PDB file of C-alpha atoms and ligand atoms in Angstrom:
ATOM      1  CA  MET U 156     -39.507 127.321  69.968  1.00 96.00           C
ATOM      2  CA  ILE U 157     -41.850 130.350  69.752  1.00 97.00           C
ATOM      3  CA  THR U 158     -42.551 131.855  66.307  1.00 98.00           C
ATOM      4  CA  ILE U 159     -43.892 135.394  65.918  1.00 98.00           C
ATOM      5  CA  ALA U 160     -45.278 136.649  62.573  1.00 98.00           C
ATOM      6  CA  LEU U 161     -44.758 140.348  61.819  1.00 98.00           C
ATOM      7  CA  SER U 162     -45.010 142.590  58.760  1.00 98.00           C
ATOM      8  CA  LYS U 163     -42.185 144.917  57.733  1.00 97.00           C
ATOM      9  CA  GLY U 164     -42.558 148.656  58.270  1.00 97.00           C
ATOM     10  CA  ARG U 165     -44.708 150.283  60.904  1.00 97.00           C
ATOM     11  CA  ILE U 166     -45.856 147.059  62.621  1.00 98.00           C
ATOM     12  CA  PHE U 167     -42.294 145.732  62.916  1.00 98.00           C
ATOM     13  CA  ASP U 168     -40.991 149.118  64.121  1.00 98.00           C
ATOM     14  CA  ASP U 169     -43.780 149.635  66.670  1.00 97.00           C
ATOM     15  CA  THR U 170     -43.538 146.039  67.966  1.00 98.00           C
ATOM     16  CA  LEU U 171     -39.766 146.310  68.686  1.00 97.00           C
ATOM     17  CA  PRO U 172     -40.193 147.988  72.117  1.00 96.00           C
ATOM     18  CA  LEU U 173     -42.738 145.313  73.114  1.00 96.00           C
ATOM     19  CA  LEU U 174     -40.320 142.572  72.034  1.00 97.00           C
ATOM     20  CA  HIS U 175     -37.532 144.248  74.039  1.00 96.00           C
ATOM     21  CA  ALA U 176     -39.764 144.117  77.114  1.00 92.00           C
ATOM     22  CA  ALA U 177     -39.889 140.329  76.673  1.00 93.00           C
ATOM     23  CA  GLY U 178     -36.081 140.195  76.270  1.00 94.00           C
ATOM     24  CA  ILE U 179     -36.236 139.759  72.477  1.00 97.00           C
ATOM     25  CA  THR U 180     -34.067 141.693  70.000  1.00 98.00           C
ATOM     26  CA  PRO U 181     -33.969 140.597  66.338  1.00 98.00           C
ATOM     27  CA  LEU U 182     -30.468 139.822  65.029  1.00 97.00           C
ATOM     28  CA  ASP U 183     -31.293 141.217  61.553  1.00 95.00           C
ATOM     29  CA  ASP U 184     -33.085 144.300  60.246  1.00 95.00           C
ATOM     30  CA  PRO U 185     -35.819 143.265  57.748  1.00 93.00           C
ATOM     31  CA  GLU U 186     -35.349 146.578  55.884  1.00 94.00           C
ATOM     32  CA  LYS U 187     -31.723 145.639  55.146  1.00 96.00           C
ATOM     33  CA  SER U 188     -31.754 141.855  54.982  1.00 95.00           C
ATOM     34  CA  ARG U 189     -33.634 139.627  52.515  1.00 96.00           C
ATOM     35  CA  LYS U 190     -34.020 136.973  55.227  1.00 96.00           C
ATOM     36  CA  LEU U 191     -37.618 136.067  56.042  1.00 97.00           C
ATOM     37  CA  ILE U 192     -36.836 134.124  59.224  1.00 98.00           C
ATOM     38  CA  LEU U 193     -34.987 136.204  61.795  1.00 98.00           C
ATOM     39  CA  ASP U 194     -33.144 134.808  64.789  1.00 98.00           C
ATOM     40  CA  THR U 195     -33.308 136.821  67.974  1.00 98.00           C
ATOM     41  CA  THR U 196     -31.305 137.286  71.173  1.00 97.00           C
ATOM     42  CA  ARG U 197     -33.541 134.578  72.653  1.00 97.00           C
ATOM     43  CA  VAL U 198     -32.590 131.197  71.189  1.00 97.00           C
ATOM     44  CA  ASP U 199     -36.162 129.968  71.727  1.00 96.00           C
ATOM     45  CA  VAL U 200     -37.756 132.810  69.708  1.00 98.00           C
ATOM     46  CA  LYS U 201     -37.738 133.519  65.979  1.00 98.00           C
ATOM     47  CA  LEU U 202     -39.560 136.113  63.907  1.00 98.00           C
ATOM     48  CA  ILE U 203     -41.060 135.513  60.482  1.00 98.00           C
ATOM     49  CA  ILE U 204     -41.604 138.427  58.094  1.00 98.00           C
ATOM     50  CA  VAL U 205     -44.856 138.262  56.086  1.00 98.00           C
ATOM     51  CA  ARG U 206     -47.289 140.640  54.335  1.00 98.00           C
ATOM     52  CA  ALA U 207     -49.583 142.444  56.832  1.00 98.00           C
ATOM     53  CA  SER U 208     -52.654 140.707  55.389  1.00 97.00           C
ATOM     54  CA  ASP U 209     -50.954 137.281  55.615  1.00 98.00           C
ATOM     55  CA  VAL U 210     -50.221 137.480  59.378  1.00 98.00           C
ATOM     56  CA  PRO U 211     -53.611 135.975  60.456  1.00 98.00           C
ATOM     57  CA  THR U 212     -53.169 133.065  58.021  1.00 97.00           C
ATOM     58  CA  TYR U 213     -49.767 132.061  59.445  1.00 98.00           C
ATOM     59  CA  VAL U 214     -51.153 132.175  62.997  1.00 98.00           C
ATOM     60  CA  GLN U 215     -54.437 130.463  62.105  1.00 96.00           C
ATOM     61  CA  TYR U 216     -52.631 127.439  60.629  1.00 96.00           C
ATOM     62  CA  GLY U 217     -50.115 127.301  63.499  1.00 97.00           C
ATOM     63  CA  ALA U 218     -47.103 128.184  61.313  1.00 98.00           C
ATOM     64  CA  ALA U 219     -46.642 131.019  63.828  1.00 98.00           C
ATOM     65  CA  ASP U 220     -47.674 130.987  67.501  1.00 98.00           C
ATOM     66  CA  PHE U 221     -48.102 134.760  67.769  1.00 98.00           C
ATOM     67  CA  GLY U 222     -48.704 137.553  65.282  1.00 98.00           C
ATOM     68  CA  VAL U 223     -49.347 141.271  65.252  1.00 98.00           C
ATOM     69  CA  ALA U 224     -52.125 142.474  62.956  1.00 98.00           C
ATOM     70  CA  GLY U 225     -54.233 145.608  62.518  1.00 98.00           C
ATOM     71  CA  LYS U 226     -57.921 145.441  63.451  1.00 98.00           C
ATOM     72  CA  ASP U 227     -58.615 146.289  59.778  1.00 98.00           C
ATOM     73  CA  VAL U 228     -56.737 143.183  58.620  1.00 98.00           C
ATOM     74  CA  LEU U 229     -58.464 141.011  61.241  1.00 97.00           C
ATOM     75  CA  LEU U 230     -61.940 142.222  60.240  1.00 97.00           C
ATOM     76  CA  GLU U 231     -61.178 141.446  56.599  1.00 97.00           C
ATOM     77  CA  SER U 232     -59.910 137.930  57.317  1.00 95.00           C
ATOM     78  CA  ASP U 233     -61.491 134.758  58.622  1.00 87.00           C
ATOM     79  CA  CYS U 234     -60.255 134.596  62.219  1.00 85.00           C
ATOM     80  CA  MET U 235     -61.079 130.955  62.966  1.00 87.00           C
ATOM     81  CA  GLY U 236     -58.523 129.382  65.293  1.00 86.00           C
ATOM     82  CA  LEU U 237     -57.265 132.706  66.597  1.00 95.00           C
ATOM     83  CA  TYR U 238     -57.359 134.450  69.949  1.00 96.00           C
ATOM     84  CA  GLN U 239     -57.010 138.235  70.087  1.00 96.00           C
ATOM     85  CA  PRO U 240     -56.035 138.660  73.737  1.00 95.00           C
ATOM     86  CA  LEU U 241     -54.390 142.075  73.637  1.00 97.00           C
ATOM     87  CA  ASP U 242     -54.805 145.500  72.048  1.00 98.00           C
ATOM     88  CA  LEU U 243     -51.158 146.568  71.618  1.00 98.00           C
ATOM     89  CA  ARG U 244     -52.179 150.226  71.030  1.00 98.00           C
ATOM     90  CA  ILE U 245     -49.766 150.558  68.102  1.00 98.00           C
ATOM     91  CA  GLY U 246     -50.517 151.285  64.430  1.00 98.00           C
ATOM     92  CA  LYS U 247     -53.246 153.681  65.510  1.00 98.00           C
ATOM     93  CA  CYS U 248     -55.371 155.192  62.777  1.00 98.00           C
ATOM     94  CA  ARG U 249     -59.054 155.568  61.844  1.00 98.00           C
ATOM     95  CA  MET U 250     -61.107 153.832  59.162  1.00 98.00           C
ATOM     96  CA  MET U 251     -62.853 156.654  57.277  1.00 98.00           C
ATOM     97  CA  VAL U 252     -65.096 157.390  54.309  1.00 98.00           C
ATOM     98  CA  ALA U 253     -63.557 160.142  52.151  1.00 98.00           C
ATOM     99  CA  VAL U 254     -64.619 162.012  49.007  1.00 98.00           C
ATOM    100  CA  ARG U 255     -63.271 164.709  46.667  1.00 98.00           C
ATOM    101  CA  ASP U 256     -63.311 168.142  48.309  1.00 97.00           C
ATOM    102  CA  GLY U 257     -66.522 169.766  47.094  1.00 96.00           C
ATOM    103  CA  TYR U 258     -68.428 166.505  46.496  1.00 97.00           C
ATOM    104  CA  ASP U 259     -71.853 166.694  48.182  1.00 98.00           C
ATOM    105  CA  TYR U 260     -71.715 163.400  50.124  1.00 97.00           C
ATOM    106  CA  ALA U 261     -74.512 164.351  52.552  1.00 97.00           C
ATOM    107  CA  GLY U 262     -76.744 165.295  49.597  1.00 97.00           C
ATOM    108  CA  ALA U 263     -75.983 162.024  47.790  1.00 96.00           C
ATOM    109  CA  VAL U 264     -76.824 160.034  50.932  1.00 96.00           C
ATOM    110  CA  LYS U 265     -80.053 162.019  51.416  1.00 95.00           C
ATOM    111  CA  ARG U 266     -81.112 161.429  47.783  1.00 95.00           C
ATOM    112  CA  GLY U 267     -80.467 157.707  48.206  1.00 94.00           C
ATOM    113  CA  ALA U 268     -77.959 157.777  45.326  1.00 95.00           C
ATOM    114  CA  ARG U 269     -76.153 154.493  44.666  1.00 97.00           C
ATOM    115  CA  LEU U 270     -72.500 155.377  45.275  1.00 98.00           C
ATOM    116  CA  ASN U 271     -69.416 153.724  43.815  1.00 98.00           C
ATOM    117  CA  VAL U 272     -67.032 153.124  46.704  1.00 98.00           C
ATOM    118  CA  ALA U 273     -63.432 151.992  46.136  1.00 98.00           C
ATOM    119  CA  THR U 274     -61.633 150.193  48.943  1.00 98.00           C
ATOM    120  CA  LYS U 275     -59.216 147.522  50.055  1.00 98.00           C
ATOM    121  CA  TYR U 276     -61.542 146.924  53.040  1.00 98.00           C
ATOM    122  CA  VAL U 277     -64.584 145.370  51.378  1.00 98.00           C
ATOM    123  CA  GLN U 278     -66.038 143.602  54.457  1.00 98.00           C
ATOM    124  CA  ILE U 279     -65.732 146.672  56.679  1.00 98.00           C
ATOM    125  CA  ALA U 280     -67.237 148.916  53.976  1.00 98.00           C
ATOM    126  CA  ARG U 281     -70.074 146.461  53.230  1.00 98.00           C
ATOM    127  CA  GLU U 282     -71.070 146.295  56.889  1.00 98.00           C
ATOM    128  CA  HIS U 283     -70.809 150.078  57.378  1.00 98.00           C
ATOM    129  CA  PHE U 284     -73.046 150.973  54.433  1.00 98.00           C
ATOM    130  CA  ALA U 285     -75.502 148.163  55.218  1.00 97.00           C
ATOM    131  CA  LYS U 286     -75.922 149.586  58.747  1.00 97.00           C
ATOM    132  CA  LYS U 287     -76.717 152.967  57.175  1.00 95.00           C
ATOM    133  CA  ALA U 288     -79.115 151.241  54.738  1.00 95.00           C
ATOM    134  CA  MET U 289     -77.128 152.744  51.840  1.00 95.00           C
ATOM    135  CA  HIS U 290     -76.829 150.951  48.510  1.00 94.00           C
ATOM    136  CA  VAL U 291     -73.269 151.013  47.209  1.00 98.00           C
ATOM    137  CA  ASN U 292     -71.203 149.361  44.497  1.00 98.00           C
ATOM    138  CA  LEU U 293     -67.974 148.234  46.132  1.00 98.00           C
ATOM    139  CA  ILE U 294     -64.879 148.345  43.920  1.00 98.00           C
ATOM    140  CA  LYS U 295     -61.977 146.298  45.292  1.00 98.00           C
ATOM    141  CA  LEU U 296     -58.545 147.955  45.145  1.00 98.00           C
ATOM    142  CA  TYR U 297     -55.220 146.851  46.648  1.00 97.00           C
ATOM    143  CA  GLY U 298     -53.715 150.292  47.374  1.00 95.00           C
ATOM    144  CA  SER U 299     -53.619 154.022  46.545  1.00 97.00           C
ATOM    145  CA  MET U 300     -57.374 154.303  47.094  1.00 98.00           C
ATOM    146  CA  GLU U 301     -57.023 158.108  47.089  1.00 98.00           C
ATOM    147  CA  LEU U 302     -56.685 158.007  43.299  1.00 98.00           C
ATOM    148  CA  ALA U 303     -60.161 156.538  42.752  1.00 98.00           C
ATOM    149  CA  PRO U 304     -62.300 159.678  43.324  1.00 98.00           C
ATOM    150  CA  LEU U 305     -59.760 161.809  41.410  1.00 97.00           C
ATOM    151  CA  THR U 306     -59.982 159.692  38.266  1.00 98.00           C
ATOM    152  CA  GLY U 307     -63.751 159.069  38.295  1.00 97.00           C
ATOM    153  CA  LEU U 308     -63.365 155.414  39.289  1.00 98.00           C
ATOM    154  CA  ALA U 309     -65.404 156.000  42.456  1.00 98.00           C
ATOM    155  CA  ASP U 310     -67.452 158.629  44.301  1.00 98.00           C
ATOM    156  CA  ALA U 311     -65.967 157.722  47.673  1.00 98.00           C
ATOM    157  CA  ILE U 312     -63.266 155.614  49.284  1.00 98.00           C
ATOM    158  CA  VAL U 313     -62.979 153.703  52.538  1.00 98.00           C
ATOM    159  CA  ASP U 314     -59.396 153.823  53.835  1.00 98.00           C
ATOM    160  CA  VAL U 315     -57.336 154.302  56.965  1.00 98.00           C
ATOM    161  CA  VAL U 316     -56.375 157.840  57.921  1.00 98.00           C
ATOM    162  CA  SER U 317     -53.730 158.803  60.445  1.00 98.00           C
ATOM    163  CA  THR U 318     -52.287 162.323  60.070  1.00 98.00           C
ATOM    164  CA  GLY U 319     -54.698 163.191  57.229  1.00 98.00           C
ATOM    165  CA  ASN U 320     -51.718 164.248  55.060  1.00 98.00           C
ATOM    166  CA  THR U 321     -52.483 161.799  52.237  1.00 98.00           C
ATOM    167  CA  LEU U 322     -56.103 162.982  51.960  1.00 98.00           C
ATOM    168  CA  LYS U 323     -54.992 166.629  52.047  1.00 98.00           C
ATOM    169  CA  ALA U 324     -52.290 166.138  49.399  1.00 98.00           C
ATOM    170  CA  ASN U 325     -54.930 164.672  47.075  1.00 98.00           C
ATOM    171  CA  LYS U 326     -57.659 167.235  47.826  1.00 98.00           C
ATOM    172  CA  LEU U 327     -59.920 164.722  49.538  1.00 98.00           C
ATOM    173  CA  ILE U 328     -61.888 165.163  52.750  1.00 98.00           C
ATOM    174  CA  ALA U 329     -63.037 162.651  55.337  1.00 98.00           C
ATOM    175  CA  VAL U 330     -66.822 162.644  55.713  1.00 98.00           C
ATOM    176  CA  GLU U 331     -67.463 159.735  58.112  1.00 98.00           C
ATOM    177  CA  GLU U 332     -65.491 157.804  60.698  1.00 98.00           C
ATOM    178  CA  ILE U 333     -66.221 154.072  60.611  1.00 98.00           C
ATOM    179  CA  MET U 334     -64.061 152.949  63.545  1.00 98.00           C
ATOM    180  CA  PRO U 335     -60.743 153.512  65.328  1.00 98.00           C
ATOM    181  CA  ILE U 336     -58.037 150.994  64.387  1.00 98.00           C
ATOM    182  CA  SER U 337     -55.047 149.667  66.291  1.00 98.00           C
ATOM    183  CA  SER U 338     -52.967 146.493  66.124  1.00 98.00           C
ATOM    184  CA  ARG U 339     -53.690 143.369  68.168  1.00 98.00           C
ATOM    185  CA  LEU U 340     -51.614 140.484  69.413  1.00 98.00           C
ATOM    186  CA  ILE U 341     -53.061 137.314  67.899  1.00 98.00           C
ATOM    187  CA  VAL U 342     -52.384 133.793  69.156  1.00 98.00           C
ATOM    188  CA  ASN U 343     -52.975 130.343  67.712  1.00 97.00           C
ATOM    189  CA  ARG U 344     -55.625 128.648  69.891  1.00 96.00           C
ATOM    190  CA  ALA U 345     -54.083 125.180  69.850  1.00 96.00           C
ATOM    191  CA  ALA U 346     -50.589 126.542  70.596  1.00 97.00           C
ATOM    192  CA  LEU U 347     -51.952 128.449  73.581  1.00 96.00           C
ATOM    193  CA  LYS U 348     -53.300 125.196  75.021  1.00 96.00           C
ATOM    194  CA  LEU U 349     -50.300 122.989  74.172  1.00 97.00           C
ATOM    195  CA  LYS U 350     -47.507 125.505  74.827  1.00 97.00           C
ATOM    196  CA  SER U 351     -49.124 127.644  77.492  1.00 97.00           C
ATOM    197  CA  ALA U 352     -46.085 127.450  79.824  1.00 97.00           C
ATOM    198  CA  GLU U 353     -43.947 129.017  77.056  1.00 96.00           C
ATOM    199  CA  LEU U 354     -46.476 131.454  75.599  1.00 97.00           C
ATOM    200  CA  GLN U 355     -48.190 132.841  78.707  1.00 97.00           C
ATOM    201  CA  PRO U 356     -45.081 134.602  80.176  1.00 96.00           C
ATOM    202  CA  MET U 357     -44.504 136.306  76.826  1.00 96.00           C
ATOM    203  CA  MET U 358     -48.136 137.453  76.668  1.00 96.00           C
ATOM    204  CA  ASP U 359     -47.775 138.809  80.222  1.00 96.00           C
ATOM    205  CA  ALA U 360     -44.581 140.674  79.242  1.00 96.00           C
ATOM    206  CA  PHE U 361     -46.373 142.248  76.238  1.00 97.00           C
ATOM    207  CA  ALA U 362     -49.367 143.196  78.418  1.00 97.00           C
ATOM    208  CA  ASN U 363     -47.080 144.890  80.993  1.00 96.00           C
ATOM    209  CA  ALA U 364     -45.188 146.728  78.246  1.00 95.00           C
ATOM    210  CA  VAL U 365     -48.458 148.045  76.771  1.00 95.00           C
ATOM    211  CA  LYS U 366     -49.467 149.408  80.196  1.00 88.00           C
TER     212      LYS U 366
HETATM  213  P1  ATP R 280     -50.294 144.738  52.844  1.00 83.26           P
HETATM  214  O1  ATP R 280     -48.805 144.859  52.644  1.00 83.26           O
HETATM  215  O2  ATP R 280     -50.691 143.346  53.268  1.00 83.26           O
HETATM  216  O3  ATP R 280     -51.107 145.282  51.697  1.00 83.26           O
HETATM  217  P2  ATP R 280     -50.454 147.249  54.335  1.00 83.26           P
HETATM  218  O4  ATP R 280     -49.710 147.930  53.225  1.00 83.26           O
HETATM  219  O5  ATP R 280     -51.789 147.832  54.749  1.00 83.26           O
HETATM  220  O6  ATP R 280     -50.659 145.678  54.087  1.00 83.26           O
HETATM  221  P3  ATP R 280     -48.885 148.417  56.387  1.00 83.26           P
HETATM  222  O7  ATP R 280     -48.934 149.687  55.586  1.00 83.26           O
HETATM  223  O8  ATP R 280     -47.586 147.917  56.930  1.00 83.26           O
HETATM  224  O9  ATP R 280     -49.531 147.214  55.616  1.00 83.26           O
HETATM  225  O10 ATP R 280     -49.886 148.648  57.611  1.00 83.26           O
HETATM  226  C1  ATP R 280     -50.006 147.708  58.637  1.00 83.26           C
HETATM  227  C2  ATP R 280     -51.154 148.111  59.559  1.00 83.26           C
HETATM  228  O11 ATP R 280     -50.890 149.404  60.130  1.00 83.26           O
HETATM  229  C3  ATP R 280     -52.506 148.249  58.868  1.00 83.26           C
HETATM  230  O12 ATP R 280     -53.166 147.005  58.824  1.00 83.26           O
HETATM  231  C4  ATP R 280     -53.219 149.266  59.751  1.00 83.26           C
HETATM  232  O13 ATP R 280     -53.811 148.614  60.866  1.00 83.26           O
HETATM  233  C5  ATP R 280     -52.087 150.157  60.251  1.00 83.26           C
HETATM  234  N1  ATP R 280     -51.905 151.382  59.432  1.00 83.26           N
HETATM  235  C6  ATP R 280     -52.055 151.521  58.104  1.00 83.26           C
HETATM  236  N2  ATP R 280     -51.789 152.799  57.706  1.00 83.26           N
HETATM  237  C7  ATP R 280     -51.468 153.459  58.825  1.00 83.26           C
HETATM  238  C8  ATP R 280     -51.080 154.805  59.078  1.00 83.26           C
HETATM  239  N3  ATP R 280     -50.979 155.686  58.101  1.00 83.26           N
HETATM  240  N4  ATP R 280     -50.801 155.153  60.339  1.00 83.26           N
HETATM  241  C9  ATP R 280     -50.868 154.248  61.334  1.00 83.26           C
HETATM  242  N5  ATP R 280     -51.239 152.954  61.153  1.00 83.26           N
HETATM  243  C10 ATP R 280     -51.537 152.564  59.924  1.00 83.26           C
HETATM  244  C1  PRP R 281     -51.868 154.307  54.516  1.00 83.26           C
HETATM  245  C2  PRP R 281     -53.278 154.554  53.968  1.00 83.26           C
HETATM  246  C3  PRP R 281     -53.230 156.025  53.576  1.00 83.26           C
HETATM  247  C4  PRP R 281     -52.202 156.601  54.523  1.00 83.26           C
HETATM  248  C5  PRP R 281     -52.877 157.438  55.543  1.00 83.26           C
HETATM  249  O1  PRP R 281     -50.995 154.113  53.454  1.00 83.26           O
HETATM  250  O2  PRP R 281     -53.600 153.706  52.899  1.00 83.26           O
HETATM  251  O3  PRP R 281     -52.846 156.195  52.230  1.00 83.26           O
HETATM  252  O4  PRP R 281     -51.541 155.510  55.197  1.00 83.26           O
HETATM  253  O5  PRP R 281     -51.958 158.013  56.431  1.00 83.26           O
HETATM  254  P1  PRP R 281     -51.950 159.586  56.702  1.00 83.26           P
HETATM  255  O6  PRP R 281     -53.353 159.989  57.092  1.00 83.26           O
HETATM  256  O7  PRP R 281     -50.987 159.754  57.845  1.00 83.26           O
HETATM  257  O8  PRP R 281     -51.483 160.275  55.466  1.00 83.26           O
HETATM  258  P2  PRP R 281     -49.499 153.592  53.700  1.00 83.26           P
HETATM  259  O9  PRP R 281     -48.637 154.698  54.237  1.00 83.26           O
HETATM  260  O10 PRP R 281     -49.531 152.364  54.541  1.00 83.26           O
HETATM  261  O11 PRP R 281     -49.051 153.237  52.264  1.00 83.26           O
HETATM  262  P3  PRP R 281     -49.538 151.976  51.405  1.00 83.26           P
HETATM  263  O12 PRP R 281     -50.444 152.592  50.371  1.00 83.26           O
HETATM  264  O13 PRP R 281     -48.276 151.432  50.869  1.00 83.26           O
HETATM  265  O14 PRP R 281     -50.262 150.988  52.314  1.00 83.26           O
END
């Protein structure tokens, strides 16, 4: 049996064509069903539906053989026991620093001001500002980061940006790109050794589909 951990929404939707390439079609739609374990057209493959930030944990502990997780999620989690063999080129976005339109970010950086930065991505933000030798207070949030500069909670945010529509709708502007983000296939290290005859053909099918 091969178990693949996926999150609902964009990762599930964007992974479907890759699964099809490996002959896998889920028998339920996670948006309609409350089931968390989905059978597929391949009797030897099942999908488990977990929170995006929980995908590495399921794969790390071997509760899933494969998973699909954003680079952002992987950088925020402890990736012991995981291989990241393939960039699936889905879930593409950019990790950015953004501020209220009109806020003098460059001036604040130049003055060496200590900024309050709200983010869900504390590790990524910490490393970014440390590299720039900037002192910041990091404020951990779990979502809707865009609200933080508008309410005075923070001077800046670190968040993912794709179309830029969310920033625009909230009168924020991106001032720095930290890194491009896409989703990766992750594999449990022990499973890859013990079940390589089962897992390798599926990894090859995903790799061909990405090409
Ligand atoms: P959780 O439910 O654990 O809080 P989440 O809400 O960030 O996670 P999703 O919104 O499903 O989960 O995003 C999954 C992944 O897709 C993210 O980890 C990121 O890599 C990528 N992503 C996030 N926002 C966008 C976007 N607007 N456009 C494209 N990809 C995105
Ligand atoms: C993500 C992110 C931004 C938005 C950016 O939120 O947190 O708010 O996408 O995308 P855009 O540049 O195309 O507007 P998401 O849609 O995942 O909602 P969430 O807050 O539920 O995670």
